[in-house]
mmCIF file of C-alpha atoms and ligand atoms in Angstrom:
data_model
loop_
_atom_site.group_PDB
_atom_site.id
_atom_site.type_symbol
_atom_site.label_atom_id
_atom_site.label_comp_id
_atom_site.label_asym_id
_atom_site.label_seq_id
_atom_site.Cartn_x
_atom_site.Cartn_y
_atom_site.Cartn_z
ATOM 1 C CA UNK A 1014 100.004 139.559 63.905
ATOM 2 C CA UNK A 1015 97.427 137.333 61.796
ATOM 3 C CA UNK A 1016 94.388 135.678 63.540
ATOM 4 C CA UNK A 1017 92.401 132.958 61.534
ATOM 5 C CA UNK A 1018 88.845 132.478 63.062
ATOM 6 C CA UNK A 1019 87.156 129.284 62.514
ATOM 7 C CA UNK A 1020 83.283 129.980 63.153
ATOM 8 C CA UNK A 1021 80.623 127.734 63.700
ATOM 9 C CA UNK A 1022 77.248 128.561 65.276
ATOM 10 C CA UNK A 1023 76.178 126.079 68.057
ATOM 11 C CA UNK A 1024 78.034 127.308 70.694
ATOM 12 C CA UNK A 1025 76.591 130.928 70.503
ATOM 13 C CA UNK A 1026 74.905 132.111 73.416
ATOM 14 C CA UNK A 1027 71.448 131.103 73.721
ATOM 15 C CA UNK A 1028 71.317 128.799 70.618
ATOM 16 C CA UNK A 1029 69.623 125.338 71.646
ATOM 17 C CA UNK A 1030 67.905 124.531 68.120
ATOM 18 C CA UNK A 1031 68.674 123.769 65.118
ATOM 19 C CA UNK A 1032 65.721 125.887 63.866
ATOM 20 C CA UNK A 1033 67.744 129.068 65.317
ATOM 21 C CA UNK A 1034 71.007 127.828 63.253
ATOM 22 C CA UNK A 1035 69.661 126.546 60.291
ATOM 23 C CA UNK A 1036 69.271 129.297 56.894
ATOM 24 C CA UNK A 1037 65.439 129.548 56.859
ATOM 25 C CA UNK A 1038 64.778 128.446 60.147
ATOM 26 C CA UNK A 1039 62.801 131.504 61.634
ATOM 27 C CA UNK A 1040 64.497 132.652 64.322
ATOM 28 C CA UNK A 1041 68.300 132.479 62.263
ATOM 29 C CA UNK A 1042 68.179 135.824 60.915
ATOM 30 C CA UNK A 1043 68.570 137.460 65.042
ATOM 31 C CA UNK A 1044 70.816 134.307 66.347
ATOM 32 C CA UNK A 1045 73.555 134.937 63.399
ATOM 33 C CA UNK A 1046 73.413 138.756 64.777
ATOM 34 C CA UNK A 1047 74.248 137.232 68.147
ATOM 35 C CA UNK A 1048 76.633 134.967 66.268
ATOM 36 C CA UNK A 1049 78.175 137.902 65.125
ATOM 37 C CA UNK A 1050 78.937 139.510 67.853
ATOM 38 C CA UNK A 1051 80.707 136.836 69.195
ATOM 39 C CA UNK A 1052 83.184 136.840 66.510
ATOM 40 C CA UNK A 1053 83.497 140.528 66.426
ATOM 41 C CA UNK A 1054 84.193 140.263 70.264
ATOM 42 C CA UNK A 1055 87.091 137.650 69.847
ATOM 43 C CA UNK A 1056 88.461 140.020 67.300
ATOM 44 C CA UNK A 1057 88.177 143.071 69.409
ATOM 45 C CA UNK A 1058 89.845 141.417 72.088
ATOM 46 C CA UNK A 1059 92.844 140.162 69.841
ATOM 47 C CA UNK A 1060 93.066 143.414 68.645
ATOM 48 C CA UNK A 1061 93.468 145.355 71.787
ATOM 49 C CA UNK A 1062 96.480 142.871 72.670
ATOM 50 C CA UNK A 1063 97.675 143.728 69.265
ATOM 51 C CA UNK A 1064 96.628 141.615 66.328
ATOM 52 C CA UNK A 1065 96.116 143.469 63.435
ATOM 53 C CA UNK A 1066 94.992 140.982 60.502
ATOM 54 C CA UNK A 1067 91.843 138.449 60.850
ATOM 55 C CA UNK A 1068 90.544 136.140 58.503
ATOM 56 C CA UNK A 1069 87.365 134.458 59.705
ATOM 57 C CA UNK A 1070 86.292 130.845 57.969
ATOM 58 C CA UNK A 1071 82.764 130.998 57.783
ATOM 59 C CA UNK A 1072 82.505 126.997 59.360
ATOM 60 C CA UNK A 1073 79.008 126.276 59.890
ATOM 61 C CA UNK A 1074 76.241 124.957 57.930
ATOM 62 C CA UNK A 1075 76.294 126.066 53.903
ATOM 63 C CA UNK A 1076 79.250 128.358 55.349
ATOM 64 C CA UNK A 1077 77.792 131.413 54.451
ATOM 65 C CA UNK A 1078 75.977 133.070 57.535
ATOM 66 C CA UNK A 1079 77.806 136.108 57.984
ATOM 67 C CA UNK A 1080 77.231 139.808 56.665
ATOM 68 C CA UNK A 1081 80.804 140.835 56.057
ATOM 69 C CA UNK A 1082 80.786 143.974 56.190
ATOM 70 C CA UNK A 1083 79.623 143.446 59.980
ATOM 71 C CA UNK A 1084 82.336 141.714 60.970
ATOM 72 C CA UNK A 1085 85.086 144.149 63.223
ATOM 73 C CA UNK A 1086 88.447 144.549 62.530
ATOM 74 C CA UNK A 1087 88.163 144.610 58.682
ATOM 75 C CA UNK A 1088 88.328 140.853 58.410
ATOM 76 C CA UNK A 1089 88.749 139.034 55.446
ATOM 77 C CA UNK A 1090 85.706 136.475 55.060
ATOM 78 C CA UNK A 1091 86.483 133.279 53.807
ATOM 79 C CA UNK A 1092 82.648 131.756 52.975
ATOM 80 C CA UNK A 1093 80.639 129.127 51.179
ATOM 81 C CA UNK A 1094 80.532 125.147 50.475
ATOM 82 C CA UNK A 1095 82.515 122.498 49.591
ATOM 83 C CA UNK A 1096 85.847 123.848 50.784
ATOM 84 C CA UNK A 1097 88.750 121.021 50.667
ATOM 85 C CA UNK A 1098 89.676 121.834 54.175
ATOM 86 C CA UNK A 1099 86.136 122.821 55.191
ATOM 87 C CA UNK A 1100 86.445 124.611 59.465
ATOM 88 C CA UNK A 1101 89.948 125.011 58.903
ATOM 89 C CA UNK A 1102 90.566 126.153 55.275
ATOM 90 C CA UNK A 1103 92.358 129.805 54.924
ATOM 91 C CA UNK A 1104 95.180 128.246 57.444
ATOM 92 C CA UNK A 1105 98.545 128.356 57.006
ATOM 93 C CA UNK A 1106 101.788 128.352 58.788
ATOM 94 C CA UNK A 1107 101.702 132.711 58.038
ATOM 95 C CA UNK A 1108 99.109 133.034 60.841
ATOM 96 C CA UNK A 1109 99.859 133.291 64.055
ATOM 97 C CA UNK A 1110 97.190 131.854 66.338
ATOM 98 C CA UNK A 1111 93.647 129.911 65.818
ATOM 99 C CA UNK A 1112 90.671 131.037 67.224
ATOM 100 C CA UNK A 1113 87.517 128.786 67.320
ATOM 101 C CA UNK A 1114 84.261 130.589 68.179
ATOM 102 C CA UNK A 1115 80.399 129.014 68.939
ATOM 103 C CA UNK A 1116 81.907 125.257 68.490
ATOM 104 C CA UNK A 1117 80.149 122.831 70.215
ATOM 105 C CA UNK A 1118 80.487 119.115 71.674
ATOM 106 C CA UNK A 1119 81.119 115.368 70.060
ATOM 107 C CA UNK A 1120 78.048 113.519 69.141
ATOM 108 C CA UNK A 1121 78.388 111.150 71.778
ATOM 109 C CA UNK A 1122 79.108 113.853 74.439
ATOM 110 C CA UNK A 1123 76.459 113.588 77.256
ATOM 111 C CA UNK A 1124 73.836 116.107 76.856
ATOM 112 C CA UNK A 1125 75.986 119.278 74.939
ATOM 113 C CA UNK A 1126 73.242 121.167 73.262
ATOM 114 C CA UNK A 1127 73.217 120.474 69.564
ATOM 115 C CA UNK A 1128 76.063 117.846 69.518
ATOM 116 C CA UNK A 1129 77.881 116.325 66.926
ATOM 117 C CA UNK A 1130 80.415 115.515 64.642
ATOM 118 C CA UNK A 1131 80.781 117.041 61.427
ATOM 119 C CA UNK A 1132 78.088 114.443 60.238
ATOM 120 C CA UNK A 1133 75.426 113.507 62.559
ATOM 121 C CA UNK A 1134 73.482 110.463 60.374
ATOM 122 C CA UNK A 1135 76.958 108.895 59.875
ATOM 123 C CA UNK A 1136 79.367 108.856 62.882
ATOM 124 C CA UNK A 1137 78.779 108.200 66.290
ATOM 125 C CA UNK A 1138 82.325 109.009 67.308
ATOM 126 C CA UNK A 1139 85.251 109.949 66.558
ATOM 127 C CA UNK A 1140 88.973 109.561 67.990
ATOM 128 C CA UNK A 1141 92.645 110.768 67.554
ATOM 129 C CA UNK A 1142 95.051 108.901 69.378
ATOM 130 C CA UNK A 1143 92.534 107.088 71.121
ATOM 131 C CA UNK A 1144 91.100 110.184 72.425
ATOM 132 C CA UNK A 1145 87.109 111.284 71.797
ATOM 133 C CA UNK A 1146 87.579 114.214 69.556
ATOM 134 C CA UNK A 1147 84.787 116.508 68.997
ATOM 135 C CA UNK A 1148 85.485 119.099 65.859
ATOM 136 C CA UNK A 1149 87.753 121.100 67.536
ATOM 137 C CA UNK A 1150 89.833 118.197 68.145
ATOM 138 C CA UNK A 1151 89.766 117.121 64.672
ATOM 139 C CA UNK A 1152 90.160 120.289 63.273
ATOM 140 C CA UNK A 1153 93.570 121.090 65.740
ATOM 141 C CA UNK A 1154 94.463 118.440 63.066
ATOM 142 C CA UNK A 1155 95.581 121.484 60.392
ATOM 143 C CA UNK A 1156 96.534 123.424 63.105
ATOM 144 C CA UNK A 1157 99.017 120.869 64.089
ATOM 145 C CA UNK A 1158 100.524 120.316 60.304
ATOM 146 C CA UNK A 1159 101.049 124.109 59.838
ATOM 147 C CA UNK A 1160 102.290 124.495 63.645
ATOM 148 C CA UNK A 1161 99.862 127.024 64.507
ATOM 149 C CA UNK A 1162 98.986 127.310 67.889
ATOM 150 C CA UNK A 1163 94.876 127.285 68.832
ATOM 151 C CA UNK A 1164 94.399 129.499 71.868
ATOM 152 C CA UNK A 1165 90.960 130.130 72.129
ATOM 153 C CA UNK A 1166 87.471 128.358 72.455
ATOM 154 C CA UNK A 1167 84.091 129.249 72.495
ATOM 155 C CA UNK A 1168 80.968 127.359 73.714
ATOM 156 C CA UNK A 1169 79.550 125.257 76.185
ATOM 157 C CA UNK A 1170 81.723 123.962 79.041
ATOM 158 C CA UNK A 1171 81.399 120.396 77.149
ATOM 159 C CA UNK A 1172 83.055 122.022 74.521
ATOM 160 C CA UNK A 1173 85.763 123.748 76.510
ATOM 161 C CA UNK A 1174 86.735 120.521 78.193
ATOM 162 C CA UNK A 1175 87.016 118.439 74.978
ATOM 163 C CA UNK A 1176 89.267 121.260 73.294
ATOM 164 C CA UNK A 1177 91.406 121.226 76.570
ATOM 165 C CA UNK A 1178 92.046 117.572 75.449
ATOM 166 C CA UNK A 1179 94.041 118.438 72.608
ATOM 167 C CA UNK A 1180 95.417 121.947 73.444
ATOM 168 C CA UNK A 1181 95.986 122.461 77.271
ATOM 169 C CA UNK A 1182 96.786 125.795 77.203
ATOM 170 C CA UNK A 1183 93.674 127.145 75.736
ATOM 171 C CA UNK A 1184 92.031 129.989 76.819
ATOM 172 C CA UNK A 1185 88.131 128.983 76.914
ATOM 173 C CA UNK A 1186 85.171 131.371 77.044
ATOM 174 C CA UNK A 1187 82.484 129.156 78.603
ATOM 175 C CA UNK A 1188 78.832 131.020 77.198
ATOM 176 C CA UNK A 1189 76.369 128.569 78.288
ATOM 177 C CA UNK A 1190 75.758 125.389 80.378
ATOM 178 C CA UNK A 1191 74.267 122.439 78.568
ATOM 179 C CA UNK A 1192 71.286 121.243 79.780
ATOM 180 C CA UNK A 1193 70.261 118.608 77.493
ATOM 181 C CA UNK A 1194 71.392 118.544 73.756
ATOM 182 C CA UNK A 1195 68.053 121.031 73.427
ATOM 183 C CA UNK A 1196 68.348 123.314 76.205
ATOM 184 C CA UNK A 1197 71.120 124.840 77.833
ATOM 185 C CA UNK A 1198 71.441 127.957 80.673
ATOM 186 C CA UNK A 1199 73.615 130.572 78.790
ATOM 187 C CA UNK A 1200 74.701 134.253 79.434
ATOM 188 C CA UNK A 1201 73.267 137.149 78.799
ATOM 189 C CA UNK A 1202 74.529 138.123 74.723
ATOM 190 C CA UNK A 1203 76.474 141.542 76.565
ATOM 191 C CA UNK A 1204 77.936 139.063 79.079
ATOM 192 C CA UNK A 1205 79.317 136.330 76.769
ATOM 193 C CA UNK A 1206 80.918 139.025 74.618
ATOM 194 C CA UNK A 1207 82.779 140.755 77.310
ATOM 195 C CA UNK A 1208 83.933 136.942 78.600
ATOM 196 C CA UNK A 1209 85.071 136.372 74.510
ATOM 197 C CA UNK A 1210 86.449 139.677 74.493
ATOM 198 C CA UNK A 1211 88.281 139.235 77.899
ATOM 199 C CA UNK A 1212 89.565 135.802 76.682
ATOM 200 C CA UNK A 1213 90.727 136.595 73.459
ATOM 201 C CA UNK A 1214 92.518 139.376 74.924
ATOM 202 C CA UNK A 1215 94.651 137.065 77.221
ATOM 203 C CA UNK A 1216 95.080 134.909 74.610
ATOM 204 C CA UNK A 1217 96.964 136.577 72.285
ATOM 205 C CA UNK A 1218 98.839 138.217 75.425
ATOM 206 C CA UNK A 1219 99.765 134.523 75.961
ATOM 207 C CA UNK A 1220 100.924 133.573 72.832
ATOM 208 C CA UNK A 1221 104.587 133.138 73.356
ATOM 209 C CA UNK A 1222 103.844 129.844 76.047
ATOM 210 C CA UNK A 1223 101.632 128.802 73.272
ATOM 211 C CA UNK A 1224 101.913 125.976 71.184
ATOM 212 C CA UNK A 1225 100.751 123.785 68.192
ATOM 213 C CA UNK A 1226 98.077 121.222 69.615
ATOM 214 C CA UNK A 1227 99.617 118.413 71.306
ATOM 215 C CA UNK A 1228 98.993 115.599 68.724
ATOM 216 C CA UNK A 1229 101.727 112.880 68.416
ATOM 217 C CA UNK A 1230 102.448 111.156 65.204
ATOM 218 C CA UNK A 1231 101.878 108.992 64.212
ATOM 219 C CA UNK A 1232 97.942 109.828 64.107
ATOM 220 C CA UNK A 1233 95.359 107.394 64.671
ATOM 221 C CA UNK A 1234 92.312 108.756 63.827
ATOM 222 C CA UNK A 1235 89.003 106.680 64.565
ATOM 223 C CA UNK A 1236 85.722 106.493 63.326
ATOM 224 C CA UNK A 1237 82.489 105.041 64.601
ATOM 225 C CA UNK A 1238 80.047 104.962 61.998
ATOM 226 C CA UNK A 1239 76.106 104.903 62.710
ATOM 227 C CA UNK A 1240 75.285 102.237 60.234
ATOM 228 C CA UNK A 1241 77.343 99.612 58.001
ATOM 229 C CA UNK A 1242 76.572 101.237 54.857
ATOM 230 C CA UNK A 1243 78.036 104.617 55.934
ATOM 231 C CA UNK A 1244 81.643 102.291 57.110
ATOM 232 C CA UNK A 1245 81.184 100.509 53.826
ATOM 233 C CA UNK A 1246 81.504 103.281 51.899
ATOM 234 C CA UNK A 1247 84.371 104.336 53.980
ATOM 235 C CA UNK A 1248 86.308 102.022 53.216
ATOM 236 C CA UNK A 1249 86.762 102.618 49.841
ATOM 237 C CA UNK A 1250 88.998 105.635 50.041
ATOM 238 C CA UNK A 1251 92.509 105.210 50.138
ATOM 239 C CA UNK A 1252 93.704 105.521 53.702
ATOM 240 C CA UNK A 1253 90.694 104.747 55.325
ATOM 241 C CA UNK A 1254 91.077 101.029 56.821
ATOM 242 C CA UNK A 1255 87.745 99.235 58.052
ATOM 243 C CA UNK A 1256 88.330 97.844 61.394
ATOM 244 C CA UNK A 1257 84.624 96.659 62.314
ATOM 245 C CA UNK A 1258 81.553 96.279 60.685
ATOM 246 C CA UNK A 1259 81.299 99.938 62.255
ATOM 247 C CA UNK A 1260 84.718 101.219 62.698
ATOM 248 C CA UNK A 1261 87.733 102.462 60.435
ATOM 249 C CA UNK A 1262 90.821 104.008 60.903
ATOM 250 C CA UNK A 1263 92.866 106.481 59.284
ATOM 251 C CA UNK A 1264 96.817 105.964 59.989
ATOM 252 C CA UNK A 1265 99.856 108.104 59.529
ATOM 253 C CA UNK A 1266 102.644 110.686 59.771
ATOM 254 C CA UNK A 1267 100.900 113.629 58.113
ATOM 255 C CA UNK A 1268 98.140 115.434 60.111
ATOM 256 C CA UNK A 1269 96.950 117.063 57.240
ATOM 257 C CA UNK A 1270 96.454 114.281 55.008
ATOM 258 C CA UNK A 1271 94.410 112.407 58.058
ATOM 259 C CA UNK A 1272 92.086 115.865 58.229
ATOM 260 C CA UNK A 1273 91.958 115.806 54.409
ATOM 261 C CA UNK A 1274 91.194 112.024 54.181
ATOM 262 C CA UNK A 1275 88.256 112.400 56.823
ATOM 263 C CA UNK A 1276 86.824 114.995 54.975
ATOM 264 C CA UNK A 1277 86.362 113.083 51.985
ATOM 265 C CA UNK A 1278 84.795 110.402 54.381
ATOM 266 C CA UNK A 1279 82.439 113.195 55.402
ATOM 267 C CA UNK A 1280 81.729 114.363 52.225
ATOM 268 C CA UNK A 1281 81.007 110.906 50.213
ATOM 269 C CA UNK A 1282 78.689 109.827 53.661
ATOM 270 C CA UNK A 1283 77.149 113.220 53.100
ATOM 271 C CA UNK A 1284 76.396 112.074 49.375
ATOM 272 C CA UNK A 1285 74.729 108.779 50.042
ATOM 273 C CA UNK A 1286 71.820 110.789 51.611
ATOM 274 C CA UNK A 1287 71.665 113.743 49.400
HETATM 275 ZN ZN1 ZN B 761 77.796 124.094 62.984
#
């Protein structure tokens, strides 16, 4: 039974600044230990309900936070920049479940400790089917198209609650409370791992009432961009349709085209401030 783990780092426990997530902030090199033994907790967990392969997709940041030889149950490591399906690249329809550890809430999400989407200069918001979709709800996108079922989530309850919009069933492993989108009350590091751990267990034990994410096509996905420029820009990519002098949509049958078609979005916004 094949896991794929997409990883990001926000939604560790006790991570409320970008200084503790960012490479060369000082306090990064002991928060991607803490990051790490989150992951190696959802794998444990998986494994004792009897997965036996893991690839994790290194999701946050430059994509390249992880020692590999520290992650648990000999998991292939999937790492580094400009990947063509970025959280989500590695999947395919020969795994059998997603896992999505330390993810965290939508920009506009009220007070989730280091919110966003994908791109925090240029989008405000984004939707799918009309519903606000933080990354995990983008990302269950690919999950979708390959008919892979997601089944866990880690993070702040924020988190949890926009994941449950797009997968139902999820099992969620709730390691902090947001405070503000700086501070947030979160478990002790033991404690969130045996929650992950616990979680990821009963989610693989649940997999046969599992599902693919609950995304009807067609797919409307919506974007709310910070400035005009940033829609502008946009806008020239096939498939991307400006609605507003802020808004665009991307429209159609294929999930996976949508996710691949926002990620150029992401990428060329990325590039106008670069
Ligand atoms: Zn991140």
């Amino acid at each position: 039974m094949k896991i794929f783990i997409s990883s990001d780092m926000e939604g560790t426990a006790g991570v409320v600044d970008w200084d503790q997530c960012v490479i060369g902030g000082s306090q990064y090199p002991y928060y991607t230990d803490l990051l790490t033994g989150e992951i190696n907790a959802a794998i444990e967990g998986a494994a004792q309900a009897g997965a036996t392969e893991f690839l994790v997709n290194d999701a946050h940041s430059k994509m390249a936070n992880l020692k590999p030889d520290a992650l648990a149950g000999r998991a292939g490591y999937l790492s580094g920049r400009y990947k063509p399906m970025y959280m989500m690249q590695g999947l395919d329809e020969s795994f059998d479940a997603v896992f999505m550890v330390s993810y965290h809430g939508s920009m506009g999400s009220r007070g989730s400790v280091l919110s966003h989407t994908y791109f925090p200069t240029a989008f405000a918001e984004v939707t799918v089917n009309g519903v606000v979709a933080g990354e995990a709800g983008i990302n269950a996108l690919v999950a979708a198209a390959y008919r892979v079922p997601i089944v866990l989530v880690t993070g702040d309850a924020t988190t949890a609650e926009e994941t449950l919009r797009f997968c139902p069933r999820i099992e969620t492993a709730v390691v902090k409370k947001s405070v503000s989108r700086f501070a947030a009350e979160s478990l002790h590091p033991a404690a969130a791992r045996d929650l992950i751990r616990d979680r990821a267990r009963a989610a693989v034990e649940g997999l046969k009432e599992a599902g693919p994410p609950d995304i009807a096509l067609p797919v409307t996905l919506g974007i709310s961009f910070r400035s005009s420029d940033y829609c502008e820009l946009a806008a020239r990519i096939a498939g991307v349709e400006r609605t507003g002098d802020l808004s665009a949509t991307i429209v159609g049958d294929d999930p996976l085209r949508i996710y691949q078609t926002f990620i150029t979005v992401v990428l060329l916004c990325r590039g106008l401030v670069e």
